[in-house]
């Protein structure tokens, strides 16, 4: 019944945190093709983070169904499900009592992989996120900058080589320069590793930079879903038009000899 | 006061100090803390997950800590029905519970939400999250709780001497009982030093365990291991058998051990020593001294439970406190009544009396007695409302104490204060109280120029002292009763008063005073 090329499918998913009086997420339908980056875009409180967290069951939906790789998530073992999905979020949540290397490899340790394997994998991943292991492997999180910490967070999420990566405003707390460089890093990873990524952000530019497809959410509902050009050029609603008005103007300013 | 130098005193006391220190450290600190930790940390983990139950249970645990230590010991004594280490260990563990539970809850609550979310997102199971993330991060806070609890435990443990649990409290208690200030200082000082040392050591461990700092974890494991090895080794060295206490002749020929108890005041300690040394000199017995038990009831229970085999008791005390019988009109019948009741109800035998009668004696400063012409208790009638009395807590409650006295003489004192037996003589001499419930054979009555008032209405029953022995002990050890009866009628009031005085005022050891007496009487 499901398309093999669809990695994630949401069917009429709703969530209320107050017993039905208000809906944080209201009847969302969504399909994320395998290997693509889907950005959930919206202002705070629009339900994008809640939607993301229902995918790895950090939040339980009030109604609807979510399938990952064709299987409903609530029929999968919770621990197994989460271990098969990489998760990166704004709070980072590195384990302060473990070194960088141990943080990256902790997921492998949960699975009882031998130390040598773990260390080799950690070194490989630290290279991938541009933190030379020779310098960083034995440091503690408190000794890193915010940007370095989030790089470790990304490496940790990738350790078990999950096909799916959930990223919840991972760079929201970082300064513009660091954010920019991490966005480039994610693009590079995406090209190299071919992961399916669901990326939550309120930053329109970040969405345009990273997305293969964008879902604009507003008050718990999907306003429009499609490739970035569609949303820029053919906004379906007033809300989407306003959201992209500023970036569109800036694009025009940056390219004065464009098609206008 | 004894004019031995401090160094001499310390040298003489070192082996005993070591033994008591080890006892205090392992039995009365380490073991209760282990118990409290094994109970408190899991309880804290539970409570951290049940926010609604938390405040209720924390309050419950908090109530435990408000129970006064002596009351707690008494409660557990009643519950266990036996003296010694088990009730003390449980009491101490209960006190240690609150800081450990509270800090476990606080420590777990302090784990950052982001770290928990990361663990969940990574697919940690609940158990893995607890062991790999929450507990390591909460550990320094939990350890701080253990540290607080340990210091409390070392302090309160000094009180467990009253139920015969040993430890440094023995030195303090014995020092108080025999007016030996040095012994008090030694015991209290050692307890304080122990508390500070443990506090420091745990403080260091706390520093090592602080998460996310460069020193790798292997080092604190090594350090902890090293520390425990050193402590263990030290304990082993300290608790090696001290020679000269028991030199066993005739290897393999086990001599039966007789356990002698005593209450916690000078006269009882001397009597206990007299009985002990008399048996030791006989050659057929070895003796275990279970001295300084915290009161009549405790001694009695210990005797009936078989934790001690005999101890010196007073007929009047047995009648009113243990048998709960009124004082008969003919006081001379008390001895016979007690003897019969013990045989029938407790299967215990009163041996022949030592010869003195250590009655309670209402006592006033001689200067006051002379000024107002007080000679008997009745003479106090008119002035009683203006007089300040200082009574022991036992006297205030016992039927043959203040309650009965009020009924017999029909008056009350204006102010009554609870004083320890070792303090009341000095309080009377210093004018802080006017009337005290002295013990007739206490050497300090004369030393402090106090005057005993005559019990003109014959209220106080006779308090003839004698060893009380369980019948099965007498049957099992031929010659025991005969041997102990050699002390019969050897101690009249004046003799007992002198021996008490030698301990309380001359600063001699009860053991030394007893030995000297036995030698002079040719009983050794």
Short mmCIF file of C-alpha atoms in Angstrom, two decimals, chain A residues 3-155:
data_model
loop_
_atom_site.label_atom_id
_atom_site.label_comp_id
_atom_site.label_asym_id
_atom_site.label_seq_id
_atom_site.Cartn_x
_atom_site.Cartn_y
_atom_site.Cartn_z
CA UNK A 3 5.31 3.66 -2.19
CA UNK A 4 8.79 2.18 -1.62
CA UNK A 5 10.31 5.56 -2.41
CA UNK A 6 8.46 7.19 0.49
CA UNK A 7 10.52 7.10 3.67
CA UNK A 8 8.02 8.80 5.97
CA UNK A 9 4.32 9.10 5.64
CA UNK A 10 1.96 11.01 7.94
CA UNK A 11 -1.73 10.28 7.57
CA UNK A 12 -4.19 12.68 9.21
CA UNK A 13 -1.91 13.19 12.21
CA UNK A 14 -3.21 15.39 15.05
CA UNK A 15 -1.91 16.22 18.48
CA UNK A 16 -3.54 18.01 21.38
CA UNK A 17 -1.72 18.62 24.65
CA UNK A 18 -4.85 19.72 26.52
CA UNK A 19 -7.32 16.95 25.91
CA UNK A 20 -8.69 18.29 22.64
CA UNK A 21 -9.40 21.95 23.46
CA UNK A 22 -6.62 23.22 21.22
CA UNK A 23 -4.77 21.32 18.53
CA UNK A 24 -1.01 21.73 18.31
CA UNK A 25 -1.06 19.70 15.12
CA UNK A 26 -4.32 19.30 13.20
CA UNK A 27 -4.81 16.69 10.48
CA UNK A 28 -1.39 16.77 8.87
CA UNK A 29 -0.76 14.60 5.81
CA UNK A 30 2.82 14.43 4.63
CA UNK A 31 5.07 12.23 2.49
CA UNK A 32 8.84 12.50 2.62
CA UNK A 33 10.59 10.80 -0.33
CA UNK A 34 13.62 8.70 0.51
CA UNK A 35 16.95 10.46 0.20
CA UNK A 36 15.41 13.91 0.19
CA UNK A 37 15.56 16.75 2.68
CA UNK A 38 12.15 17.91 3.85
CA UNK A 39 12.12 21.20 5.73
CA UNK A 40 9.23 21.93 8.07
CA UNK A 41 9.02 25.71 8.07
CA UNK A 42 6.93 27.95 10.28
CA UNK A 43 6.94 30.39 13.15
CA UNK A 44 7.20 29.18 16.72
CA UNK A 45 4.09 27.39 17.95
CA UNK A 46 3.01 26.28 14.49
CA UNK A 47 3.40 22.58 15.35
CA UNK A 48 6.50 21.80 13.31
CA UNK A 49 8.58 20.49 16.24
CA UNK A 50 5.64 18.47 17.56
CA UNK A 51 5.22 16.95 14.11
CA UNK A 52 8.90 16.02 14.01
CA UNK A 53 8.89 14.50 17.50
CA UNK A 54 5.95 12.27 16.62
CA UNK A 55 8.12 10.59 14.01
CA UNK A 56 10.51 9.10 16.61
CA UNK A 57 7.72 8.90 19.20
CA UNK A 58 9.09 11.49 21.58
CA UNK A 59 5.49 12.72 21.31
CA UNK A 60 2.50 10.42 20.87
CA UNK A 61 -0.12 11.53 18.31
CA UNK A 62 -3.71 12.01 19.43
CA UNK A 63 -5.00 10.80 16.09
CA UNK A 64 -3.68 9.62 12.73
CA UNK A 65 -0.96 7.28 11.62
CA UNK A 66 2.76 7.65 10.99
CA UNK A 67 4.72 5.18 8.89
CA UNK A 68 8.49 5.00 8.68
CA UNK A 69 9.77 2.79 5.89
CA UNK A 70 6.27 1.46 5.42
CA UNK A 71 5.71 0.34 9.01
CA UNK A 72 3.54 2.24 11.49
CA UNK A 73 5.86 3.62 14.20
CA UNK A 74 3.57 2.59 17.04
CA UNK A 75 3.94 -1.02 15.96
CA UNK A 76 7.72 -0.84 16.21
CA UNK A 77 9.75 -1.37 19.37
CA UNK A 78 10.34 2.09 20.80
CA UNK A 79 14.05 1.62 21.51
CA UNK A 80 14.73 -0.04 18.14
CA UNK A 81 12.82 2.69 16.32
CA UNK A 82 14.76 5.50 17.98
CA UNK A 83 18.08 3.80 17.43
CA UNK A 84 17.31 3.59 13.72
CA UNK A 85 16.65 7.33 13.49
CA UNK A 86 19.28 10.03 13.99
CA UNK A 87 18.06 12.93 16.14
CA UNK A 88 19.68 16.36 16.43
CA UNK A 89 18.06 19.24 18.30
CA UNK A 90 18.73 22.78 19.38
CA UNK A 91 19.50 21.78 23.00
CA UNK A 92 22.22 19.42 21.65
CA UNK A 93 22.26 17.49 24.94
CA UNK A 94 25.80 16.18 24.85
CA UNK A 95 26.57 13.99 27.87
CA UNK A 96 28.79 16.21 30.00
CA UNK A 97 30.48 13.28 31.76
CA UNK A 98 31.65 11.69 28.52
CA UNK A 99 34.42 12.80 26.17
CA UNK A 100 33.67 13.88 22.63
CA UNK A 101 34.68 10.45 21.35
CA UNK A 102 32.48 8.67 23.90
CA UNK A 103 29.57 10.97 23.11
CA UNK A 104 29.78 10.15 19.43
CA UNK A 105 30.10 6.42 20.05
CA UNK A 106 27.56 6.11 22.88
CA UNK A 107 24.89 4.72 20.56
CA UNK A 108 27.26 1.97 19.46
CA UNK A 109 28.12 1.23 23.05
CA UNK A 110 24.41 0.73 23.77
CA UNK A 111 24.50 -1.97 21.13
CA UNK A 112 27.55 -3.58 22.67
CA UNK A 113 29.93 -2.88 19.82
CA UNK A 114 33.58 -3.43 20.82
CA UNK A 115 35.66 -0.44 21.81
CA UNK A 116 38.00 -0.60 18.85
CA UNK A 117 35.09 -0.43 16.38
CA UNK A 118 33.55 2.41 18.31
CA UNK A 119 36.68 4.48 18.40
CA UNK A 120 37.34 3.95 14.71
CA UNK A 121 33.78 4.99 13.85
CA UNK A 122 33.98 8.02 16.16
CA UNK A 123 37.20 9.16 14.50
CA UNK A 124 35.65 8.75 11.06
CA UNK A 125 32.58 10.79 12.05
CA UNK A 126 34.62 13.52 13.73
CA UNK A 127 36.55 13.89 10.49
CA UNK A 128 33.24 14.09 8.66
CA UNK A 129 32.00 17.00 10.80
CA UNK A 130 35.40 18.73 10.53
CA UNK A 131 36.58 18.15 14.09
CA UNK A 132 40.04 16.51 13.81
CA UNK A 133 39.91 13.57 16.25
CA UNK A 134 43.51 14.07 17.31
CA UNK A 135 42.50 17.41 18.79
CA UNK A 136 38.94 16.78 19.89
CA UNK A 137 38.42 13.09 20.70
CA UNK A 138 39.42 13.33 24.35
CA UNK A 139 37.93 16.70 25.18
CA UNK A 140 34.83 17.13 27.28
CA UNK A 141 31.76 18.99 25.94
CA UNK A 142 32.34 21.91 28.34
CA UNK A 143 35.62 22.58 26.56
CA UNK A 144 33.95 23.12 23.17
CA UNK A 145 32.27 26.14 21.56
CA UNK A 146 28.56 25.99 20.73
CA UNK A 147 29.22 25.29 17.07
CA UNK A 148 31.71 22.53 17.89
CA UNK A 149 29.22 21.00 20.31
CA UNK A 150 26.54 20.86 17.63
CA UNK A 151 29.00 19.26 15.21
CA UNK A 152 29.50 16.55 17.84
CA UNK A 153 25.71 16.34 18.14
CA UNK A 154 25.44 15.71 14.40
CA UNK A 155 28.25 13.15 14.47
#
